[in-house]
PDB file of C-alpha atoms in Angstrom:
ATOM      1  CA  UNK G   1      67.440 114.483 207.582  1.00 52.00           C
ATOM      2  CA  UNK G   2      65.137 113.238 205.027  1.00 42.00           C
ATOM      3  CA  UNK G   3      67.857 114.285 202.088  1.00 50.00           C
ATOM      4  CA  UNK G   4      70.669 112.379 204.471  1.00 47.00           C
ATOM      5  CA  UNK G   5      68.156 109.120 204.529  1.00 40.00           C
ATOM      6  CA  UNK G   6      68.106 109.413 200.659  1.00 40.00           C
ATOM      7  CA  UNK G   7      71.732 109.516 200.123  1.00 47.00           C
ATOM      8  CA  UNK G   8      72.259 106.136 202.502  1.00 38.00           C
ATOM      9  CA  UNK G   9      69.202 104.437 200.955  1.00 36.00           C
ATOM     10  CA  UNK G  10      69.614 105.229 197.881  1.00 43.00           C
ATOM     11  CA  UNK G  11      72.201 107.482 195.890  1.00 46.00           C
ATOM     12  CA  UNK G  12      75.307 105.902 197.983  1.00 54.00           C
ATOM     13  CA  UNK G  13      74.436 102.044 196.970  1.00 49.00           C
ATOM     14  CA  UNK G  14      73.445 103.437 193.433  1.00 55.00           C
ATOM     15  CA  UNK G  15      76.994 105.153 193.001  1.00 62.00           C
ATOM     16  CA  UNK G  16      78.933 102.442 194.384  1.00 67.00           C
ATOM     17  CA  UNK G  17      76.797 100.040 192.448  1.00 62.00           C
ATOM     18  CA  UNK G  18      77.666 101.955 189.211  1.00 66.00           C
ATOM     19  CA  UNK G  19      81.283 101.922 190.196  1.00 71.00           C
ATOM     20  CA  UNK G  20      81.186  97.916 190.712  1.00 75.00           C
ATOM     21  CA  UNK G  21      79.925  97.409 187.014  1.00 75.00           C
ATOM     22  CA  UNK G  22      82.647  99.862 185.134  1.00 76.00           C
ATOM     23  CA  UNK G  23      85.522  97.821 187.061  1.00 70.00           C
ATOM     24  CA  UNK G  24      84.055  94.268 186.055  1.00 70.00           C
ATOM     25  CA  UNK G  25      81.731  93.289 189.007  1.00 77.00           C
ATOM     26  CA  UNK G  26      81.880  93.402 192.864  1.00 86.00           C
ATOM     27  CA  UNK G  27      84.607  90.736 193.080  1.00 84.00           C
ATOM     28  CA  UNK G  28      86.984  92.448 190.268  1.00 89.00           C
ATOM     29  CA  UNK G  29      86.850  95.672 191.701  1.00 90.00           C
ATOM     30  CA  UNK G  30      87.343  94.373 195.366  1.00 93.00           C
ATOM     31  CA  UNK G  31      90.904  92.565 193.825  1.00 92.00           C
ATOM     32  CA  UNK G  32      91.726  95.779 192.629  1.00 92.00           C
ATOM     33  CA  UNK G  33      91.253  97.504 195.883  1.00 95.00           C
ATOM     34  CA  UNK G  34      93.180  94.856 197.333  1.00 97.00           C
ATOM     35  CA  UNK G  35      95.507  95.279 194.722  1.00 97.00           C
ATOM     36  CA  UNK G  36      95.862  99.246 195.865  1.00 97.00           C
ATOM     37  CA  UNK G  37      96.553  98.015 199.459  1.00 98.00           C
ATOM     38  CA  UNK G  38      99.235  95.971 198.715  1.00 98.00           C
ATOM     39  CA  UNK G  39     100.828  98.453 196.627  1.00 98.00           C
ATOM     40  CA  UNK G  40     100.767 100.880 199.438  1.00 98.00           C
ATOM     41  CA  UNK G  41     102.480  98.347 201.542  1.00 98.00           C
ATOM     42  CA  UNK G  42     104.791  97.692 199.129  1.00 98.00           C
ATOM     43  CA  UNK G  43     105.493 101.118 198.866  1.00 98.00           C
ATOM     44  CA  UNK G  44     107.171 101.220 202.037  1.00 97.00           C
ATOM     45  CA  UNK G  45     109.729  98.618 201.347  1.00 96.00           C
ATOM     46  CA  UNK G  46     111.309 100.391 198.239  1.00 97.00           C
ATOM     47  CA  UNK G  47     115.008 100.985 198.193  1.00 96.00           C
ATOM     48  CA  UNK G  48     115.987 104.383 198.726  1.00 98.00           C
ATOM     49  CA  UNK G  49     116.268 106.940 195.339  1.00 98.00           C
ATOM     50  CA  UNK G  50     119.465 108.904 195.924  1.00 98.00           C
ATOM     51  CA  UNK G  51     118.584 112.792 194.883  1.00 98.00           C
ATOM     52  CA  UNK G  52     121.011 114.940 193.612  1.00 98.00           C
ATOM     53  CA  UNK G  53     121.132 119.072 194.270  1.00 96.00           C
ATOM     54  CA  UNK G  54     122.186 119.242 191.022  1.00 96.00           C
ATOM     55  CA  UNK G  55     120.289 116.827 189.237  1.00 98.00           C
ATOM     56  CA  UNK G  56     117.615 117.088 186.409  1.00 98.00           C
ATOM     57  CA  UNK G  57     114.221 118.356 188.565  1.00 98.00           C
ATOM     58  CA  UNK G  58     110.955 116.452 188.590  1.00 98.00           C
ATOM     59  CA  UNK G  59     108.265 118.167 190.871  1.00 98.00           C
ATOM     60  CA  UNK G  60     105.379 115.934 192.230  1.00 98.00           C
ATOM     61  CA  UNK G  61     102.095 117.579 194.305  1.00 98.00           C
ATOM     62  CA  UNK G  62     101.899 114.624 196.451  1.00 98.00           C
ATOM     63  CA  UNK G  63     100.678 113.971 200.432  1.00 98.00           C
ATOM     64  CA  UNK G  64      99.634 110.967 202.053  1.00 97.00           C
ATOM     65  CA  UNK G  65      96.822 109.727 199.655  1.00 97.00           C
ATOM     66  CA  UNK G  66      99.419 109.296 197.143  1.00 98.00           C
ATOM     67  CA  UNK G  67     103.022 108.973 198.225  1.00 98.00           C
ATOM     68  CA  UNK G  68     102.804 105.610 197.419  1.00 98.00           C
ATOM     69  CA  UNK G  69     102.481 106.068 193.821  1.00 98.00           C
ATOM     70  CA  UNK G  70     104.968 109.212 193.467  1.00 98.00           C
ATOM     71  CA  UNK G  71     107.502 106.139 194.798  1.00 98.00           C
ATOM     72  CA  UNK G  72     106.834 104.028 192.320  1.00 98.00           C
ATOM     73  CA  UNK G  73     106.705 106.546 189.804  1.00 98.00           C
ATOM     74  CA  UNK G  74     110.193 107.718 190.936  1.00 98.00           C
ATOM     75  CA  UNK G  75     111.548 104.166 191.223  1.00 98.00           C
ATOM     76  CA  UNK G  76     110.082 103.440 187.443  1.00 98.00           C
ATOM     77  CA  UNK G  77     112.474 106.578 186.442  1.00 98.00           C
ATOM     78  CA  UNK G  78     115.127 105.915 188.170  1.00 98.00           C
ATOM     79  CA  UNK G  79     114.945 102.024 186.998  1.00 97.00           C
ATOM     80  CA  UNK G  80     115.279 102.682 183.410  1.00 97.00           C
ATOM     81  CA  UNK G  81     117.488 105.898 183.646  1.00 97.00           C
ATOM     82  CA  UNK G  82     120.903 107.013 184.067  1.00 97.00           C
ATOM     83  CA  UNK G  83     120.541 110.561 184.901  1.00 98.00           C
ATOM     84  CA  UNK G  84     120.840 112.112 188.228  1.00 98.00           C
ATOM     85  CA  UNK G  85     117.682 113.780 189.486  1.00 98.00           C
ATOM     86  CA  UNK G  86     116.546 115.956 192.169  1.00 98.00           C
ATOM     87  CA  UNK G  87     112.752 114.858 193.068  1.00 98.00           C
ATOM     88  CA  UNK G  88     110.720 118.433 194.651  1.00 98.00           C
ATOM     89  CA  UNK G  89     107.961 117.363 196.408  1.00 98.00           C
ATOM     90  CA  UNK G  90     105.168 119.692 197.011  1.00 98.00           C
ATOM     91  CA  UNK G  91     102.862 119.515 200.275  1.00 98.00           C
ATOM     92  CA  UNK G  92      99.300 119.308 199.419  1.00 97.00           C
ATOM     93  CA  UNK G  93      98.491 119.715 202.529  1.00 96.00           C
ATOM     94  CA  UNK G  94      98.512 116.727 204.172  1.00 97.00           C
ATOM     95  CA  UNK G  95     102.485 116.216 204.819  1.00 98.00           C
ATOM     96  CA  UNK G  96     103.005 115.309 208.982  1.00 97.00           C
ATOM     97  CA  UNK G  97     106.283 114.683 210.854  1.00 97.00           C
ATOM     98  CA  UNK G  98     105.749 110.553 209.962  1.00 97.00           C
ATOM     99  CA  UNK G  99     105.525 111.506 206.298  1.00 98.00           C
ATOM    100  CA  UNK G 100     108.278 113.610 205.848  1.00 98.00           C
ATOM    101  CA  UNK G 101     110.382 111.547 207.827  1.00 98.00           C
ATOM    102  CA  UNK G 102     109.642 108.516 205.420  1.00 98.00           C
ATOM    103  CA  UNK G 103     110.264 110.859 202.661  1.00 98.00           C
ATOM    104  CA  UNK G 104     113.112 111.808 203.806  1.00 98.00           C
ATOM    105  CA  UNK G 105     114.461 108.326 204.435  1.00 98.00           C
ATOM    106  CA  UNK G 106     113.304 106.876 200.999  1.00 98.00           C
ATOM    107  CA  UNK G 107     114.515 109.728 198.871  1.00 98.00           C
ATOM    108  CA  UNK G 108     117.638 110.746 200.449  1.00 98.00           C
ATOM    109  CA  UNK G 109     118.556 114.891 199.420  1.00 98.00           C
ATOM    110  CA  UNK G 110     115.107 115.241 197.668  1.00 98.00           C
ATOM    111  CA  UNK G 111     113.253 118.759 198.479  1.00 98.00           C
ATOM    112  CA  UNK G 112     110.512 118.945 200.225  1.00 98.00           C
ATOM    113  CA  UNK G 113     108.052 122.564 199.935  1.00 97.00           C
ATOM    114  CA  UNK G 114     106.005 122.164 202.821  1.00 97.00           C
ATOM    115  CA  UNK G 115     102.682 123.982 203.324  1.00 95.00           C
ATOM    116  CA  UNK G 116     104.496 127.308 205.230  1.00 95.00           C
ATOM    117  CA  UNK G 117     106.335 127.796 202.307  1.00 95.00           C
ATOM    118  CA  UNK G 118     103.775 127.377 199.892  1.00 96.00           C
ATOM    119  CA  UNK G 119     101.643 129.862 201.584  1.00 95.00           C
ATOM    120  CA  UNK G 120     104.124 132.275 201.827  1.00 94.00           C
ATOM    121  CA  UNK G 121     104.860 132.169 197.890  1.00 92.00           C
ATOM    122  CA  UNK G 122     101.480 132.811 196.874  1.00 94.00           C
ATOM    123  CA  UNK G 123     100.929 135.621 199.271  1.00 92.00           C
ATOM    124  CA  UNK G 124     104.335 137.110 197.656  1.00 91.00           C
ATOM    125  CA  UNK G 125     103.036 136.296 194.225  1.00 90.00           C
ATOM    126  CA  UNK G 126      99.860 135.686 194.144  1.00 93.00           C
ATOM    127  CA  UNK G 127      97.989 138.095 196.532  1.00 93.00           C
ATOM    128  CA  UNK G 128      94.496 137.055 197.573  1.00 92.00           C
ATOM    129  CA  UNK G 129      92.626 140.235 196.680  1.00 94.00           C
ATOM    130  CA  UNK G 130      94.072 140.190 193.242  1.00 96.00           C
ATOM    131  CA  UNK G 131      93.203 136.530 192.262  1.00 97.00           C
ATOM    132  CA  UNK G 132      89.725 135.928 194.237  1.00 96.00           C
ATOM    133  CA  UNK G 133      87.918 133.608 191.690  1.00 97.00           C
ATOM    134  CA  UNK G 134      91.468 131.485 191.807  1.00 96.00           C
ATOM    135  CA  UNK G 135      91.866 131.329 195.458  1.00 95.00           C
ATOM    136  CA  UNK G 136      88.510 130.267 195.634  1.00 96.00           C
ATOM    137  CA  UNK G 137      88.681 127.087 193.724  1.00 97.00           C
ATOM    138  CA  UNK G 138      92.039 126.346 194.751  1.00 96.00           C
ATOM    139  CA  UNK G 139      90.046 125.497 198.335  1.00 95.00           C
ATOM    140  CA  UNK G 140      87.765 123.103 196.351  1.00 96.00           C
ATOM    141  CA  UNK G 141      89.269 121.473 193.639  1.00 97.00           C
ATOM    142  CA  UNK G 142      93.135 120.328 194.778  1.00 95.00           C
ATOM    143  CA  UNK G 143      94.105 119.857 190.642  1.00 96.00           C
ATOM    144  CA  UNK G 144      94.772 123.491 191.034  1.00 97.00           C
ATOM    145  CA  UNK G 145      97.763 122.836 193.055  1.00 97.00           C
ATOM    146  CA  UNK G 146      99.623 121.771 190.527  1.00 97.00           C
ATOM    147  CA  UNK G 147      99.609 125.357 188.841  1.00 97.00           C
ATOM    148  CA  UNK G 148      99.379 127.544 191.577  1.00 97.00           C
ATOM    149  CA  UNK G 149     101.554 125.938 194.291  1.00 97.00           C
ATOM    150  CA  UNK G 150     104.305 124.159 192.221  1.00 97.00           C
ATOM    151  CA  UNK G 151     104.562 127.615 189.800  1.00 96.00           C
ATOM    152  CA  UNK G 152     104.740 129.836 192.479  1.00 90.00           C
ATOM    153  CA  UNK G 153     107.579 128.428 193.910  1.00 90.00           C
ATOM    154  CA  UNK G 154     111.059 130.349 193.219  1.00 87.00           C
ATOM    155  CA  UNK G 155     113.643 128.722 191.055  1.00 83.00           C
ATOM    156  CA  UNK G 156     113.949 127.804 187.199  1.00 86.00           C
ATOM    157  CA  UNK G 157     111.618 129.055 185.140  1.00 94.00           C
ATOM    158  CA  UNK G 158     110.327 126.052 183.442  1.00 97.00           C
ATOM    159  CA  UNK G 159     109.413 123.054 185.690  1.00 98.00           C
ATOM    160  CA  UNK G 160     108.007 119.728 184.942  1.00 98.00           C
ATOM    161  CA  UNK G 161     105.520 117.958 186.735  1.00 98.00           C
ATOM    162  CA  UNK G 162     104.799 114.559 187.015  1.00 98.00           C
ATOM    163  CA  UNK G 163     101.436 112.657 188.481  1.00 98.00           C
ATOM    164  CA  UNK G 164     102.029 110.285 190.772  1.00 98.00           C
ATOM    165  CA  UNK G 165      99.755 107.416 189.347  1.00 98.00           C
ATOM    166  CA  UNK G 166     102.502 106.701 186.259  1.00 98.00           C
ATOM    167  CA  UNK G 167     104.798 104.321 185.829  1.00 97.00           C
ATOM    168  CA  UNK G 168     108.050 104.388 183.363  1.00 97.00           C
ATOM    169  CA  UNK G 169     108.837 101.147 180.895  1.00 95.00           C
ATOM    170  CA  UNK G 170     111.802 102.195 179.629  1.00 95.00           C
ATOM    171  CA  UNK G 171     114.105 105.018 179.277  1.00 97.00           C
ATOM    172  CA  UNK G 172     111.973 108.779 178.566  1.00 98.00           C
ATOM    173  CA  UNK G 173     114.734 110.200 176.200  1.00 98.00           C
ATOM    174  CA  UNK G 174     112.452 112.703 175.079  1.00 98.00           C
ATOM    175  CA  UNK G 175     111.700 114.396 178.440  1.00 98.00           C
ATOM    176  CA  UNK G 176     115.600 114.105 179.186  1.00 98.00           C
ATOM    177  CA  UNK G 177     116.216 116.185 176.322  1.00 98.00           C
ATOM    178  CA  UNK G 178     113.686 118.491 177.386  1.00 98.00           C
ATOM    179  CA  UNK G 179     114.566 118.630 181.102  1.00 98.00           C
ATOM    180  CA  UNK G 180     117.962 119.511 180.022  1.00 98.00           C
ATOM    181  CA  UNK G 181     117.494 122.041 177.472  1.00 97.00           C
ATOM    182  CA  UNK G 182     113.621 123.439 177.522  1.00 97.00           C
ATOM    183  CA  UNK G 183     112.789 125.837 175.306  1.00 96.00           C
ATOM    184  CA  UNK G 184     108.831 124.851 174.593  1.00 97.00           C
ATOM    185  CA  UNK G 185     106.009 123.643 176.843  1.00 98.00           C
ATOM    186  CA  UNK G 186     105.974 119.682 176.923  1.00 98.00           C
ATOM    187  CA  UNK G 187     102.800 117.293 177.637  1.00 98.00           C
ATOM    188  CA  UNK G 188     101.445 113.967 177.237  1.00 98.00           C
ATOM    189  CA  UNK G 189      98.821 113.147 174.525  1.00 98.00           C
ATOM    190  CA  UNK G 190      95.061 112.215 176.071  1.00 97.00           C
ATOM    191  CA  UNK G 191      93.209 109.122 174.553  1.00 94.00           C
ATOM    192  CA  UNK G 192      89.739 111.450 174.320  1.00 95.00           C
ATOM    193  CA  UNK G 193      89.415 115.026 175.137  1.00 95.00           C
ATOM    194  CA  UNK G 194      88.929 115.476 178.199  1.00 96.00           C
ATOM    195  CA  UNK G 195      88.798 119.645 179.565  1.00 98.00           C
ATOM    196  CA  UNK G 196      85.639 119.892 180.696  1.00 97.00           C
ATOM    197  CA  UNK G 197      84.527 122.944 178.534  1.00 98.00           C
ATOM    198  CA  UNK G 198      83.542 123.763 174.809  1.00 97.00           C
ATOM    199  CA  UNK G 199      86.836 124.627 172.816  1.00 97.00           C
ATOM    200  CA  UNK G 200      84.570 127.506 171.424  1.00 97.00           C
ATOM    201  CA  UNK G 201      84.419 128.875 174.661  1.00 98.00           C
ATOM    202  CA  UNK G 202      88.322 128.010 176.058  1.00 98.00           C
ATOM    203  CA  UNK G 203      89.194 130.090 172.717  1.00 98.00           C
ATOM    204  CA  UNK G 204      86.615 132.710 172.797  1.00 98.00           C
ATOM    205  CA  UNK G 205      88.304 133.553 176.767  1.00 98.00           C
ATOM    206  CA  UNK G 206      91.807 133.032 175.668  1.00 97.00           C
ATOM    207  CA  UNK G 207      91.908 134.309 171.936  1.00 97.00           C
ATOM    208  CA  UNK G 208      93.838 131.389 170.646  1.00 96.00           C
ATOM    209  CA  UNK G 209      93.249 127.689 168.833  1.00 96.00           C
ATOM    210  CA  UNK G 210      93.477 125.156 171.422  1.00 97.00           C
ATOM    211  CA  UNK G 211      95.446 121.864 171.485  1.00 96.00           C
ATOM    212  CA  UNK G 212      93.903 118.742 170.847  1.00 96.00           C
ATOM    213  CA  UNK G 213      93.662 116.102 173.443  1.00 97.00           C
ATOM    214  CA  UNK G 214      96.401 117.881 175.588  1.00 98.00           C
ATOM    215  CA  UNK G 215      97.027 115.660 178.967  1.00 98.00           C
ATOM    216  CA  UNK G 216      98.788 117.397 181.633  1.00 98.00           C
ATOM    217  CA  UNK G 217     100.032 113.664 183.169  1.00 98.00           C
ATOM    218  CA  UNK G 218     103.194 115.101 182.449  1.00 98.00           C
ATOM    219  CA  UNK G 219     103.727 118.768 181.927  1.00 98.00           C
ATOM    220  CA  UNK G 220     106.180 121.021 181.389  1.00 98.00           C
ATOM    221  CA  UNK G 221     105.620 125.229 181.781  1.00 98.00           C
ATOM    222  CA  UNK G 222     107.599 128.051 182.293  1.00 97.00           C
ATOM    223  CA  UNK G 223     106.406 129.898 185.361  1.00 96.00           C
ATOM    224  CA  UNK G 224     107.261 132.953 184.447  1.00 95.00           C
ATOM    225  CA  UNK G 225     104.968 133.219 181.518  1.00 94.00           C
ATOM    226  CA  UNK G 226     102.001 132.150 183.017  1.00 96.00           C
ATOM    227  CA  UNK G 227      99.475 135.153 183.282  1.00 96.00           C
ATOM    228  CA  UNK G 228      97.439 134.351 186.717  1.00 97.00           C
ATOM    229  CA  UNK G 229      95.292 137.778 185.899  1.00 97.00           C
ATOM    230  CA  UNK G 230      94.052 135.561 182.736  1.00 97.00           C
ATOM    231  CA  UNK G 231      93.434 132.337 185.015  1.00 98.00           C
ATOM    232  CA  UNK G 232      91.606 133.808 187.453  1.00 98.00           C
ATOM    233  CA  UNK G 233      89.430 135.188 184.738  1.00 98.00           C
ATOM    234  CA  UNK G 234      88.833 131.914 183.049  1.00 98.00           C
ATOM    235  CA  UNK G 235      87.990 130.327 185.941  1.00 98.00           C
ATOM    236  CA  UNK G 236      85.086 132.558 186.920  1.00 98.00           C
ATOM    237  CA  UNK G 237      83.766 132.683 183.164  1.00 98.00           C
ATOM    238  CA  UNK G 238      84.353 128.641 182.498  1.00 98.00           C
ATOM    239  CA  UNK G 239      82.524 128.246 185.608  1.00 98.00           C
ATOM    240  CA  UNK G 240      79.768 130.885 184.775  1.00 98.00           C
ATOM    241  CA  UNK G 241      78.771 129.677 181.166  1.00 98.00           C
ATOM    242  CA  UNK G 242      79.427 125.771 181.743  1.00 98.00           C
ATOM    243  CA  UNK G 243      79.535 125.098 185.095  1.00 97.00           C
ATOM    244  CA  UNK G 244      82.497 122.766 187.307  1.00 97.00           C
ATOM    245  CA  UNK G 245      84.646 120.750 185.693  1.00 97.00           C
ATOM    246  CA  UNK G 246      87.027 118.324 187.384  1.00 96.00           C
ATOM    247  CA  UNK G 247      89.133 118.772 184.174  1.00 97.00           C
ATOM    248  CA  UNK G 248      89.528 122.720 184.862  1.00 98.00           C
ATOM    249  CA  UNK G 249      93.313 122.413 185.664  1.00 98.00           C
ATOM    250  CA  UNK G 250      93.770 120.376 182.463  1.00 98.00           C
ATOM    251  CA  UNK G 251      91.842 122.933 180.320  1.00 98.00           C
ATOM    252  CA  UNK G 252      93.440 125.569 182.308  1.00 98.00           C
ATOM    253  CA  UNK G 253      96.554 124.192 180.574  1.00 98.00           C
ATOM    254  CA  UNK G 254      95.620 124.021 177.169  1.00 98.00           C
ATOM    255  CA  UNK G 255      94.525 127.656 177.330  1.00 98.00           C
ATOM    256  CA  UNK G 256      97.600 128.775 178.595  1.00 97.00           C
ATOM    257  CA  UNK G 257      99.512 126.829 175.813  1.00 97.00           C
ATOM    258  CA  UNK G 258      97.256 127.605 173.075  1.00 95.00           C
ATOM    259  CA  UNK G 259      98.761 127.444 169.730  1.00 91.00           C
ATOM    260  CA  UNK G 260     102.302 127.452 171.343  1.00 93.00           C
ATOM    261  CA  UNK G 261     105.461 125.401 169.139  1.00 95.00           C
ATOM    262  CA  UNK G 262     105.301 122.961 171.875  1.00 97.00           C
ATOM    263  CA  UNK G 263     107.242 119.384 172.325  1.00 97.00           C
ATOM    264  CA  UNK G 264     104.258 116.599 172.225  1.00 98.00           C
ATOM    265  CA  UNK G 265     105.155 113.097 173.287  1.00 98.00           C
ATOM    266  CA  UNK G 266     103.842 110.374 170.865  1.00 96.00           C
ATOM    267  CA  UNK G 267     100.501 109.305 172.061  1.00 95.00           C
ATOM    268  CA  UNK G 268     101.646 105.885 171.817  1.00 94.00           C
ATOM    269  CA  UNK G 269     105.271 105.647 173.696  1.00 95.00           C
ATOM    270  CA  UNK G 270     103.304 107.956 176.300  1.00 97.00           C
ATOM    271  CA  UNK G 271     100.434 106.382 176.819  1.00 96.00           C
ATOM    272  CA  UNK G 272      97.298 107.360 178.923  1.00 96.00           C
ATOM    273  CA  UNK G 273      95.359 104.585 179.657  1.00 95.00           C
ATOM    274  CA  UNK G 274      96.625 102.182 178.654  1.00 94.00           C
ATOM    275  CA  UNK G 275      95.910  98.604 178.524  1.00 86.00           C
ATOM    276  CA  UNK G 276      97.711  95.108 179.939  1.00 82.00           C
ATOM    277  CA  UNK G 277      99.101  94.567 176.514  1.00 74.00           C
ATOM    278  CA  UNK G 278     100.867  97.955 176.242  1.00 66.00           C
ATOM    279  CA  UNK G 279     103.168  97.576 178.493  1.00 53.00           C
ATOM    280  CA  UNK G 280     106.530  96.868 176.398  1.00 63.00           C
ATOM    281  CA  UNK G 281     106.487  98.871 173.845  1.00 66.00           C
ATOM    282  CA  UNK G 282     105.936 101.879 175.846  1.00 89.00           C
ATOM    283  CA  UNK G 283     108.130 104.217 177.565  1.00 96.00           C
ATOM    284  CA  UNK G 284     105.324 105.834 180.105  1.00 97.00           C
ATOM    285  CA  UNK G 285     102.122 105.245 181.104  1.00 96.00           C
ATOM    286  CA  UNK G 286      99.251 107.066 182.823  1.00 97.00           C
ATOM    287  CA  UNK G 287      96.834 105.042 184.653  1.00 97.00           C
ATOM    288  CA  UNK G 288      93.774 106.994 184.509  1.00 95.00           C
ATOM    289  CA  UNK G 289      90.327 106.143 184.292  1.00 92.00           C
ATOM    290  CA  UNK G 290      89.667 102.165 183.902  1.00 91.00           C
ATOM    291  CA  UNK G 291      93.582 101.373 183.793  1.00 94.00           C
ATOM    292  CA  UNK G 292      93.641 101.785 187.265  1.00 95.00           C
ATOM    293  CA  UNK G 293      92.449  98.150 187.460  1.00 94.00           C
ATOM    294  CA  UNK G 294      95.771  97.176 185.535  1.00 94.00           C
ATOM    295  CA  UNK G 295      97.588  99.778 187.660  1.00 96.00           C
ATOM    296  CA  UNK G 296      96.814  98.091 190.897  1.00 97.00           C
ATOM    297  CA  UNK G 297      96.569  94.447 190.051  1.00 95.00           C
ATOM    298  CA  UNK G 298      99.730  93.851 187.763  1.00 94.00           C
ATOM    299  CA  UNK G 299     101.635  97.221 186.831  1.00 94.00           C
ATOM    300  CA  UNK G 300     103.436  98.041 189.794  1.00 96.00           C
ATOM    301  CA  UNK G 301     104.275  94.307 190.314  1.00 96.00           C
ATOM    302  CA  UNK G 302     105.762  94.094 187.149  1.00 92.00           C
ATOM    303  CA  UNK G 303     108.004  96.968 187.741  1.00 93.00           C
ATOM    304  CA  UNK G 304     109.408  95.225 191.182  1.00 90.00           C
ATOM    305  CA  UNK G 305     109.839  91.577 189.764  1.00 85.00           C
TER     306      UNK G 305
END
């Protein structure tokens, strides 16, 4: 009780508090929550995004926190590009009857891998007593999802995933050329390093050099050469040594690619976090960290006016 009074008293208001000053003061941060709201409404009115079966496939982990930005990411794509796509979008476990019928109404012939499914692949694939320490923190820490749940799933070898909270300025020729011919792993370039872990530990556990400021925004793997014996491994010894991370998936990543010929998207036409003046010259953008403020307030108006 006494721990519960000191959390209401006193760490709650501090965090929030904290939160208030890196988003520019109570009254900035509450426009950006309103901003947020008002996307999500929005969200709701977007024209329909025809899919294709045989389209280019873009794979989302998505649910009902953030539908609203996997529609605006696939309305930014489909804005500035010709192709024909076919949209997979992965349960994170949240997906209801209401969801999945508004899914299914705003992206007409997309996929959607609901939670049965998903389950059943990873108990074909992944079996529980072989991969304990990944099974584990797949409970805890949903980033995870986007390896185990998305790679698991039968099909092409290589997929690409998106996050939902980007937006596209213009047309992505280089991940058109990769979604039709991949032959390397593909990713976005980070603004800092950001895995969580020492780089003399990721190599020490994986026995390779690993990639500099890799950002898994958008990511491109081939499933079949991912070796889950290996991840489950790194996981227990990354958390051992150095503790939790919420960038484990991300440094996950850059031990499976390593020192892999891989296809890196400039850091500056893909650009993670960027800032209100970035937006034209740009082809992508990920809106992590304190672009979110942008993200809310003016980027997803832009992309509707």
């Amino acid at each position: 009780m006494f721990q519960k009074i000191i959390n209401i008293l006193y760490r709650n208001p501090r965090s929030q508090l904290k939160t208030y000053r890196r988003f520019g003061g109570y009254w900035s941060y509450r426009a950006m929550m309103r901003g947020r709201r008002q996307m999500m409404e929005t969200s709701l009115q977007l024209p329909p995004v025809q899919c294709y079966a045989h389209g280019l496939p873009v794979y989302f982990l998505t649910g009902k926190n953030y539908l609203y930005q996997t529609l605006f990411c696939i309305r930014s794509l489909v804005k500035f590009s010709t192709e024909q796509f076919q949209f997979i979008l992965v349960d994170d476990r949240s997906f209801d009857n209401k969801l999945v019928t508004q899914i299914q109404k705003q992206l007409p012939g997309c996929i959607i891998i609901m939670q049965d499914e998903i389950d059943k692949n990873l108990r074909q694939h992944l079996p529980t007593q072989q991969y304990p320490h990944l099974y584990q923190k797949r409970k805890v820490y949903p980033h995870l999802k986007k390896l185990t749940d998305i790679h698991a799933l039968p099909g092409a070898d290589w997929k690409l995933v998106l996050d939902s909270d980007m937006l596209f300025w213009d047309n992505p020729a280089e991940i058109i050329r990769w979604l039709k011919n991949p032959q390397q792993p593909i990713h976005m370039v980070d603004c800092v390093e950001s895995y969580g872990y020492s780089k003399q530990l990721m190599e020490q556990l994986s026995g390779h050099a690993i990639p500099p400021l890799l950002n898994v925004g958008a990511i491109g793997l081939n499933s079949t050469m991912i070796d889950w014996a290996a991840i489950d491994t790194w996981i227990h010894k990354l958390e051992e040594k150095e503790g939790s991370s919420y960038y484990l998936e991300q440094a996950l990543t850059a031990m499976l690619i390593g020192n892999q010929r891989s296809s890196i998207l400039d850091k500056d036409t893909y650009k993670v976090n960027p800032t209100p003046g970035d937006a034209k010259p740009s082809v992508l953008h990920h809106y992590v960290d304190l672009s979110k403020k942008y993200y809310y307030t003016q980027a997803w108006r832009k992309l509707i006016n």
